[in-house]
Tab-separated table of C-alpha atoms in Angstrom:
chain	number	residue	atom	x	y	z
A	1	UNK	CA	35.933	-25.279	86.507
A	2	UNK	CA	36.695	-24.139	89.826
A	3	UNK	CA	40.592	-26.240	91.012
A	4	UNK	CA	39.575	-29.433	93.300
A	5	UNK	CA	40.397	-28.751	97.060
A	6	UNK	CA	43.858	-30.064	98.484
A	7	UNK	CA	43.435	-33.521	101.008
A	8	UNK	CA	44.482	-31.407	103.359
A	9	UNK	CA	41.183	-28.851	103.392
A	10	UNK	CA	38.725	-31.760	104.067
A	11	UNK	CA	40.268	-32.020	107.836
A	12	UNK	CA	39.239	-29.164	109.995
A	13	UNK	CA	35.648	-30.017	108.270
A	14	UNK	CA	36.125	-33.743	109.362
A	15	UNK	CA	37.193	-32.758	112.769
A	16	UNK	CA	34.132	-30.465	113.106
A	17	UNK	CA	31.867	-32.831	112.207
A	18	UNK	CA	33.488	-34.995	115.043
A	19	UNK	CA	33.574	-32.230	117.421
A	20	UNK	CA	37.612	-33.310	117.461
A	21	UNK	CA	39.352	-30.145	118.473
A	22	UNK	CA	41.774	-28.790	116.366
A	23	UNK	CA	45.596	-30.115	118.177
A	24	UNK	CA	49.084	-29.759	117.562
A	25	UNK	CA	49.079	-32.909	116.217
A	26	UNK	CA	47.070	-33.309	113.239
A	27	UNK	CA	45.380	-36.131	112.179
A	28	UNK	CA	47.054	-38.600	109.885
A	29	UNK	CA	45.664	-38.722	106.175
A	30	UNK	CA	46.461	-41.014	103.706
A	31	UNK	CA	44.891	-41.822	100.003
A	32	UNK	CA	42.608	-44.807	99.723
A	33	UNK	CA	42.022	-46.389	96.473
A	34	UNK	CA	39.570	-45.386	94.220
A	35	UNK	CA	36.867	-46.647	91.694
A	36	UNK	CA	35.510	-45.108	88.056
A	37	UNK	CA	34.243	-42.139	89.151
A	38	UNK	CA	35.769	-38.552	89.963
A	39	UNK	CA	35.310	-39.409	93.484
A	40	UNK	CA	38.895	-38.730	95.759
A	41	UNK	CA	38.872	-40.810	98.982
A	42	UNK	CA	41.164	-40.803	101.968
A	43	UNK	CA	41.738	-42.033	105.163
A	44	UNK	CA	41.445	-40.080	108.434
A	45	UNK	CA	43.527	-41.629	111.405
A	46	UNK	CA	42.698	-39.650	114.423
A	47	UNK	CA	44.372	-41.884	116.965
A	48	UNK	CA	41.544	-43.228	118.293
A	49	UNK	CA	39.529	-44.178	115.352
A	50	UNK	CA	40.129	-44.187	111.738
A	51	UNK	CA	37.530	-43.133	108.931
A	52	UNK	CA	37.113	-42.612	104.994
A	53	UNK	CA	36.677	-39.009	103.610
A	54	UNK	CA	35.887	-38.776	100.427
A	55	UNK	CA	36.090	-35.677	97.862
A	56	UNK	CA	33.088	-35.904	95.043
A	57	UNK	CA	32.648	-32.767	92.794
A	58	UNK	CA	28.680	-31.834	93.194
A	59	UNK	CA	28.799	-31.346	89.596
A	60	UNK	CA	29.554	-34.642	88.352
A	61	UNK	CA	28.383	-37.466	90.889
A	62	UNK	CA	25.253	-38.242	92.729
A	63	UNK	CA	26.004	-37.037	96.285
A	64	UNK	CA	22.234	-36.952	97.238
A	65	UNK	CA	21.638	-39.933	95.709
A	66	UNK	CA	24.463	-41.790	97.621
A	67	UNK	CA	23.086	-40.751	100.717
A	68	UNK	CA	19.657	-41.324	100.564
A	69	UNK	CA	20.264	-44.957	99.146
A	70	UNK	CA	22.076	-45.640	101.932
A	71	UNK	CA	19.897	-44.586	104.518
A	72	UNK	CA	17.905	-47.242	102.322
A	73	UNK	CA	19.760	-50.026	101.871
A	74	UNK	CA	20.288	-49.609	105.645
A	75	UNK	CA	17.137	-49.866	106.578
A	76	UNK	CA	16.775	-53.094	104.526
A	77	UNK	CA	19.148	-54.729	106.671
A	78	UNK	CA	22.171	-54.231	104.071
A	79	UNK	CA	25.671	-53.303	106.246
A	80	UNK	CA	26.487	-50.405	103.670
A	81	UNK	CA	28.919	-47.577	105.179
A	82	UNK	CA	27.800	-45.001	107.178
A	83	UNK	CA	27.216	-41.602	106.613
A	84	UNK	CA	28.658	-39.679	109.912
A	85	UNK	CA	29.012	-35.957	108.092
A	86	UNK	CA	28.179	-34.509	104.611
A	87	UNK	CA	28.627	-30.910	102.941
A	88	UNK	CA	26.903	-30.972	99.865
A	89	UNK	CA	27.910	-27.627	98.241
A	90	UNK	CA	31.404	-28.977	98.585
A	91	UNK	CA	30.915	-32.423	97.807
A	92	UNK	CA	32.495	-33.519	101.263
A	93	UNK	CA	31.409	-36.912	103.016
A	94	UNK	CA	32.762	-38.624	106.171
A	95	UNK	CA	32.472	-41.918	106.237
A	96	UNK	CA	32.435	-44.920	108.543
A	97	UNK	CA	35.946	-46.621	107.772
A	98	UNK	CA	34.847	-50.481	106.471
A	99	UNK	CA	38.127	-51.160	106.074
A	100	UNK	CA	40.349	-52.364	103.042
A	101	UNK	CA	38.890	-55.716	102.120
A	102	UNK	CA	37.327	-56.121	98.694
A	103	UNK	CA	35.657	-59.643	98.445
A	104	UNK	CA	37.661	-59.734	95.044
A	105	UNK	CA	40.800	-61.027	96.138
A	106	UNK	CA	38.883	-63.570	98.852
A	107	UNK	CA	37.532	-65.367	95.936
A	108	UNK	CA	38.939	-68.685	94.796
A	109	UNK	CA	37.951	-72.275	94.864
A	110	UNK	CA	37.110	-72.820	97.800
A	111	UNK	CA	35.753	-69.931	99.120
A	112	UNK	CA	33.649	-68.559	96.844
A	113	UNK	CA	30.523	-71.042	96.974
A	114	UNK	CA	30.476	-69.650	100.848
A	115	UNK	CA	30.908	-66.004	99.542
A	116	UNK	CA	28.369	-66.220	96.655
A	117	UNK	CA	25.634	-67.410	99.178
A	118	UNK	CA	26.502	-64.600	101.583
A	119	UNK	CA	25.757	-62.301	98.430
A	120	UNK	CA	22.500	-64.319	97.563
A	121	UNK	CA	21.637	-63.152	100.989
A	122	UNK	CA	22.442	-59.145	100.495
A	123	UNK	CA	20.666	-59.264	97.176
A	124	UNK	CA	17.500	-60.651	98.370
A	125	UNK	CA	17.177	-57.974	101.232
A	126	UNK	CA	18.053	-55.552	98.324
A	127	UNK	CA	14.571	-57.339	96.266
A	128	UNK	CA	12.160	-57.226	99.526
A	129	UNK	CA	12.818	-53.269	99.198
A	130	UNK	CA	9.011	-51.857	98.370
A	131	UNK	CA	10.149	-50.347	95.383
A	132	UNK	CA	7.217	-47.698	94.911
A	133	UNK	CA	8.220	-46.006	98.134
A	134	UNK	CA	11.876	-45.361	97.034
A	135	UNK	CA	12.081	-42.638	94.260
A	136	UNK	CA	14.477	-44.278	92.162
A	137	UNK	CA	14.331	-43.609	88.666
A	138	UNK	CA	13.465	-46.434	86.610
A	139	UNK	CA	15.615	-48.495	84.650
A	140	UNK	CA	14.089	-47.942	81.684
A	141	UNK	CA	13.709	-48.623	77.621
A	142	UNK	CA	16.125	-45.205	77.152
A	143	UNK	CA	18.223	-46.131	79.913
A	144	UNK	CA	18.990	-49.515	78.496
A	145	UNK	CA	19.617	-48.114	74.832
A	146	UNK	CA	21.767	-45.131	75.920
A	147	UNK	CA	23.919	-47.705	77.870
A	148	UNK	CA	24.174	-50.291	74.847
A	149	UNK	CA	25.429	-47.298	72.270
A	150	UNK	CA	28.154	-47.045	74.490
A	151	UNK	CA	29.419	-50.487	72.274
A	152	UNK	CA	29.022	-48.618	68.871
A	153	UNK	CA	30.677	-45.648	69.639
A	154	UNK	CA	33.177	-46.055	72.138
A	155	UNK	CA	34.197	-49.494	71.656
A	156	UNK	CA	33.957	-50.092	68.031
A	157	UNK	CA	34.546	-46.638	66.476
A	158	UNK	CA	36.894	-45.102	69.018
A	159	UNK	CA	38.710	-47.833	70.420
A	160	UNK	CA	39.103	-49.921	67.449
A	161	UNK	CA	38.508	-47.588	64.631
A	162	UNK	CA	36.304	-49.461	62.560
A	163	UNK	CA	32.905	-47.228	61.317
A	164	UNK	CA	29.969	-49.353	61.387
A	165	UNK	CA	27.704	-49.463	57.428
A	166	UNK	CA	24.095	-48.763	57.750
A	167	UNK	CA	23.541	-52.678	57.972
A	168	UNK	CA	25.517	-53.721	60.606
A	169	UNK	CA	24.064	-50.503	63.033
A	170	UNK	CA	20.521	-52.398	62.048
A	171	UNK	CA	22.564	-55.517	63.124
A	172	UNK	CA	23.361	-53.941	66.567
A	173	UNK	CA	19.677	-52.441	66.696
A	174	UNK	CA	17.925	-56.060	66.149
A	175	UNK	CA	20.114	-57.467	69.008
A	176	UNK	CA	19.507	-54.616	71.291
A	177	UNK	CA	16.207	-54.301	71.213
A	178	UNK	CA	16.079	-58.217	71.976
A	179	UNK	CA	17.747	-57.839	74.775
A	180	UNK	CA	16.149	-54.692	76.540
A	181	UNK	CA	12.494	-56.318	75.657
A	182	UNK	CA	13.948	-59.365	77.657
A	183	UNK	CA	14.986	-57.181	80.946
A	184	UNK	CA	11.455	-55.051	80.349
A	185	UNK	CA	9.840	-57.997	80.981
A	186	UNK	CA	11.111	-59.293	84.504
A	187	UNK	CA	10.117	-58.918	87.781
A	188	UNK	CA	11.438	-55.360	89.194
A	189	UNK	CA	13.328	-54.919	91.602
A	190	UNK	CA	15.858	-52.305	93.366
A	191	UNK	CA	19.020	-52.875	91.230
A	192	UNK	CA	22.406	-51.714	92.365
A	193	UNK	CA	24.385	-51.582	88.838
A	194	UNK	CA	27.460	-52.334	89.898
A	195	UNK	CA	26.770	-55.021	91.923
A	196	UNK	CA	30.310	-57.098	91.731
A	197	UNK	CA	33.500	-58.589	93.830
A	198	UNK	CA	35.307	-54.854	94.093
A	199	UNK	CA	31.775	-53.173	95.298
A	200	UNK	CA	31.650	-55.412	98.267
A	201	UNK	CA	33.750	-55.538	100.984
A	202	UNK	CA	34.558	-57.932	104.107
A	203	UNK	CA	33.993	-55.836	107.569
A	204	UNK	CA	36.208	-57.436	110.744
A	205	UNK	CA	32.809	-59.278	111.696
A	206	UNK	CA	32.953	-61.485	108.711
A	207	UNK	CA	29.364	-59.238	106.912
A	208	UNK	CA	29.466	-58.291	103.344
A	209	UNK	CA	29.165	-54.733	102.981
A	210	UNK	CA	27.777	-52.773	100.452
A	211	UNK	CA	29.494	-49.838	98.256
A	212	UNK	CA	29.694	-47.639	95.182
A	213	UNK	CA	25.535	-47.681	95.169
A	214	UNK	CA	24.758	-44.270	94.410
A	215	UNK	CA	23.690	-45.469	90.858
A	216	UNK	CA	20.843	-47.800	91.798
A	217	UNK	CA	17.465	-48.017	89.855
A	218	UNK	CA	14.230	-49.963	89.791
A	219	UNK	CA	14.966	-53.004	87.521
A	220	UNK	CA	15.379	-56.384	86.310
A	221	UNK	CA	15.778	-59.305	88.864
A	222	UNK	CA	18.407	-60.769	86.904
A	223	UNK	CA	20.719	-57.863	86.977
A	224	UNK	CA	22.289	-57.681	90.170
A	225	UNK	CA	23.038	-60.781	90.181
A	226	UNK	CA	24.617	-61.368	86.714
A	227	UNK	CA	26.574	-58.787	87.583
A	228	UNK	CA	27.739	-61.003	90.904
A	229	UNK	CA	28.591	-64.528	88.354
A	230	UNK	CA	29.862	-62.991	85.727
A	231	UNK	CA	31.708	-60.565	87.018
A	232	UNK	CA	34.160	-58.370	85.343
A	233	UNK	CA	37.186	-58.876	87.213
A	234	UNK	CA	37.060	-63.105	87.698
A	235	UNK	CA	35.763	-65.809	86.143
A	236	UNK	CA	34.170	-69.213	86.884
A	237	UNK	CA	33.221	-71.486	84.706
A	238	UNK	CA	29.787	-71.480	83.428
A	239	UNK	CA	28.343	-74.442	84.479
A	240	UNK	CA	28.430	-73.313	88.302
A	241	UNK	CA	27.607	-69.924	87.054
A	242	UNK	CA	24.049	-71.547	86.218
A	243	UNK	CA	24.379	-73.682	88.809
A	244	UNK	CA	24.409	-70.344	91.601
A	245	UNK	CA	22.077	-68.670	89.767
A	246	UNK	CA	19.288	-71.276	89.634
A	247	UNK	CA	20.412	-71.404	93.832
A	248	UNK	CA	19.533	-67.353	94.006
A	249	UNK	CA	16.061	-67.708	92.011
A	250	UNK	CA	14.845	-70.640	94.391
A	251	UNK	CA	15.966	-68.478	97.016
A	252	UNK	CA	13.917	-66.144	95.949
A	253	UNK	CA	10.727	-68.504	95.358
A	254	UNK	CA	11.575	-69.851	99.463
A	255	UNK	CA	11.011	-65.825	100.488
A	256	UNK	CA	8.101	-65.566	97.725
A	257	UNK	CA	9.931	-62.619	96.399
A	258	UNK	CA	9.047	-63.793	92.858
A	259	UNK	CA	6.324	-66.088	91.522
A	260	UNK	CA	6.924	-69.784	89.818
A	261	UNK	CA	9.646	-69.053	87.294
A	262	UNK	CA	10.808	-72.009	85.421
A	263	UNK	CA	14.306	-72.682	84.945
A	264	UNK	CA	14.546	-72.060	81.747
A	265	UNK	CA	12.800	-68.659	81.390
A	266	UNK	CA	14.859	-67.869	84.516
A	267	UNK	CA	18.133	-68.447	82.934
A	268	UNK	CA	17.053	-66.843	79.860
A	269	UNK	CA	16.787	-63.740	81.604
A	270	UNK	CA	19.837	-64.274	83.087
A	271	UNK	CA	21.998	-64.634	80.062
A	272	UNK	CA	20.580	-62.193	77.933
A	273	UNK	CA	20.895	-59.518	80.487
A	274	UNK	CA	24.527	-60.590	81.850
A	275	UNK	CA	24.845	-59.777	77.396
A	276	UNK	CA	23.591	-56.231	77.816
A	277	UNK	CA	25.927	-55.870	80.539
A	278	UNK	CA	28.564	-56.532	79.162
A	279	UNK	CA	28.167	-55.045	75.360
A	280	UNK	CA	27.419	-52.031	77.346
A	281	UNK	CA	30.494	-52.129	79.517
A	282	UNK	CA	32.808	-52.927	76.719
A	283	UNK	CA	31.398	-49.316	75.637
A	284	UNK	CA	32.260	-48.305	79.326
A	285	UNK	CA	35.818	-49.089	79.735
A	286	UNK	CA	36.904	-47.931	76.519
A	287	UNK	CA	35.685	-44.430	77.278
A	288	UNK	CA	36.833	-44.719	80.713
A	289	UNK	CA	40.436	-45.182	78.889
A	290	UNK	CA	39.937	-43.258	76.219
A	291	UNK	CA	38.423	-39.858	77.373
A	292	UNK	CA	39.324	-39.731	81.315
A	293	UNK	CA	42.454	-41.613	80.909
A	294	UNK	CA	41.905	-44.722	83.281
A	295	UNK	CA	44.228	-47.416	81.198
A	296	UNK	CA	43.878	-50.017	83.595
A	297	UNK	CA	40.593	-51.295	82.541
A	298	UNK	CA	41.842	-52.209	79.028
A	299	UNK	CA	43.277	-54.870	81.217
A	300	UNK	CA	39.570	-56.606	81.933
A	301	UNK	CA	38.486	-56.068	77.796
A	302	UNK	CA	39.387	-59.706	76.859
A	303	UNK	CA	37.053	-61.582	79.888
A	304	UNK	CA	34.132	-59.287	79.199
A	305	UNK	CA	34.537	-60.034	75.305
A	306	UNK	CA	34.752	-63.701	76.039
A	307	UNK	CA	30.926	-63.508	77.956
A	308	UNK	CA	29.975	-61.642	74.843
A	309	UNK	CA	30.612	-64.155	72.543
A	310	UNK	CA	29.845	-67.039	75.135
A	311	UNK	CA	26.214	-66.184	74.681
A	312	UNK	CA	25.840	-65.138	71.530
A	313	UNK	CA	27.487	-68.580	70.766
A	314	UNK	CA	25.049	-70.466	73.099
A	315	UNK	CA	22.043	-68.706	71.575
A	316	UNK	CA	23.021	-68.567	68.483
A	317	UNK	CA	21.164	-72.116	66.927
A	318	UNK	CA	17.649	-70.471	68.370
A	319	UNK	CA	18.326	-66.829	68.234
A	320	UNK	CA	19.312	-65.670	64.570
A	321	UNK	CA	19.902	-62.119	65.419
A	322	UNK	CA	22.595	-63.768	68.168
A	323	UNK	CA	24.130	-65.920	65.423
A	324	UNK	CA	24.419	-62.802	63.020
A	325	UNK	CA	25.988	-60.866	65.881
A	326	UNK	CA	28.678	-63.476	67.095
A	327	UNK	CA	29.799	-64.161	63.378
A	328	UNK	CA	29.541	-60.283	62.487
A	329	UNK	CA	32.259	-59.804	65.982
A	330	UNK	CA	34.593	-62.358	64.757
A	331	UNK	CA	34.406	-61.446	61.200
A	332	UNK	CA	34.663	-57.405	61.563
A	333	UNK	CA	36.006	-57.269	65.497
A	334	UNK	CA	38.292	-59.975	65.917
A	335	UNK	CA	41.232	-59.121	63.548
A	336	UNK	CA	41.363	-55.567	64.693
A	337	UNK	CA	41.386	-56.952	68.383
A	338	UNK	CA	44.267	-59.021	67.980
A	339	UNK	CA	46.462	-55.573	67.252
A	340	UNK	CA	45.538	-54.431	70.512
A	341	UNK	CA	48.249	-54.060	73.046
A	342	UNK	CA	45.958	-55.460	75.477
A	343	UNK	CA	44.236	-58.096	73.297
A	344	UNK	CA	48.006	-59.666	73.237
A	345	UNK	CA	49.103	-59.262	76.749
A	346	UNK	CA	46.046	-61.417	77.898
């Protein structure tokens, strides 16, 4: 593997792009905080107008992808960051500069019914997208599995170092296949992925903008925006959780995006996805930790395990397999949670 370039060699291609000649002075560069990925970014001050760079090996992320969804989402109407320069073969992108703003730290009581809305608004440009003419891969029967034995292997084996018997991996195959029938089945739509308070940003006009979208798919209607109320990173409780999303689906119905979904089915949908979410991303951040070293998302374990066993619980008297799994977690998971250094610091 070839060494990653130096900060300092994404400049003169920057300043090329900009037709910026080259001065005494250089250009002031400074590292901007990044996500999951590989991706590097930084900011490029040139005195007159600041912008993001960002470094993103062609070999590992979806540089294509990122810019032809955003040429997309733009032309839905979505404020999503522009793309001013890109060099492929180096995995080099210049960026418009949206600022520093996550919605994430915006959020609290009084706020975030305002905020949520605003989002409502942004997804349901995102669901008028004609998703035939887009060429995004589907988000599919495999797609769903290979993201829920994540949970198995990462989470339960690696992390926690308990090996599964042959009848609790039929446990975890009964619940999964439950739950990925249940997103097969809804409306599709374009789905982001990551669709949460740290991948959208306030701009100086007040819009919510759009990032970290390079992953998006065609699927469920429910996904985007369980990713939105239960998000990773904060929690409200779940009465108003149901509450917003009930708002978003009769938002839909006003824009006849979807048909006449009844409020039960709707919710349905809504839960049981929000639980493949998050058995997946419990998979997720324990490989993020445990094979690229990225320790600080051990930190947001304990909220995502609580939604886990917040709907099993609340399925659990009409759902067997949901019973079996939420007493099979606190049984076999619990115990050997409570040793974890970040099971006790929460």
């Amino acid at each position: 593997m070839s060494p990653r370039p130096a900060p300092e060699e994404l400049v003169p291609w920057a300043l090329e792009v900009l037709e910026i000649p080259v001065g005494n002075s250089p250009p002031a560069l400074s590292v901007v905080a990044g996500d999951a990925s590989a991706r590097r970014y930084f900011r490029l001050d040139s005195g007159a107008a600041r912008y993001v760079l960002a470094e993103a090996p062609p070999a590992t992320e979806k540089n294509e992808a990122f810019v032809s969804i955003a040429a997309l989402l733009r032309g839905a109407g979505v404020k999503v960051p522009a793309v001013l320069g890109v060099d492929f073969d180096r995995g080099f992108l210049l960026l418009e500069d949206l600022g520093d703003q996550l919605l994430l730290p915006q959020l609290d009581a009084g706020s975030v019914d305002e905020r949520y809305h605003q989002a409502f608004g942004v997804l349901a440009q995102m669901a008028a997208v004609d998703c035939a003419q887009t060429g995004l891969a589907d988000y599919d029967r495999a797609l769903l599995s290979e993201e829920l034995s994540r949970f198995p292997v990462w989470f339960v084996k690696e992390l926690l170092g308990y090996t599964l018997p042959a009848a609790e991996q039929a446990l975890l195959d009964n619940l999964s296949a439950r739950l990925i029938d249940s997103a097969l089945e809804q409306p599709r739509v374009l789905v982001h992925r990551d669709f949460h308070s740290r991948n959208l940003m306030l701009t100086g006009e007040n819009e919510l903008a759009v990032i970290d979208f390079q992953d998006a798919v065609v699927g469920p209607i429910t996904y985007d925006l369980v990713s939105l109320l239960r998000d990773c990173y904060v929690h409200w409780p779940a009465a108003q959780v149901r509450a917003w999303a009930l708002a978003y689906r009769d938002l839909l119905r006003s824009q006849e995006l979807v048909g006449d979904i009844d409020q039960g089915q709707f919710l349905r949908w809504f839960d049981w996805m929000g639980l493949q979410r998050h058995i997946k991303v419990l998979g997720t951040f324990a490989r993020l930790y445990l094979r690229d070293g990225k320790s600080a998302y051990l930190d947001d374990l304990p909220l995502v395990i609580h939604y886990v066993l917040e709907i099993t619980q609340h399925y659990a008297a009409q759902e067997p397999v949901f019973a079996d799994f939420n007493a099979w977690f606190s049984a076999r998971l619990s115990p050997l949670i409570a040793q974890q250094p970040w099971s006790r610091q929460s």
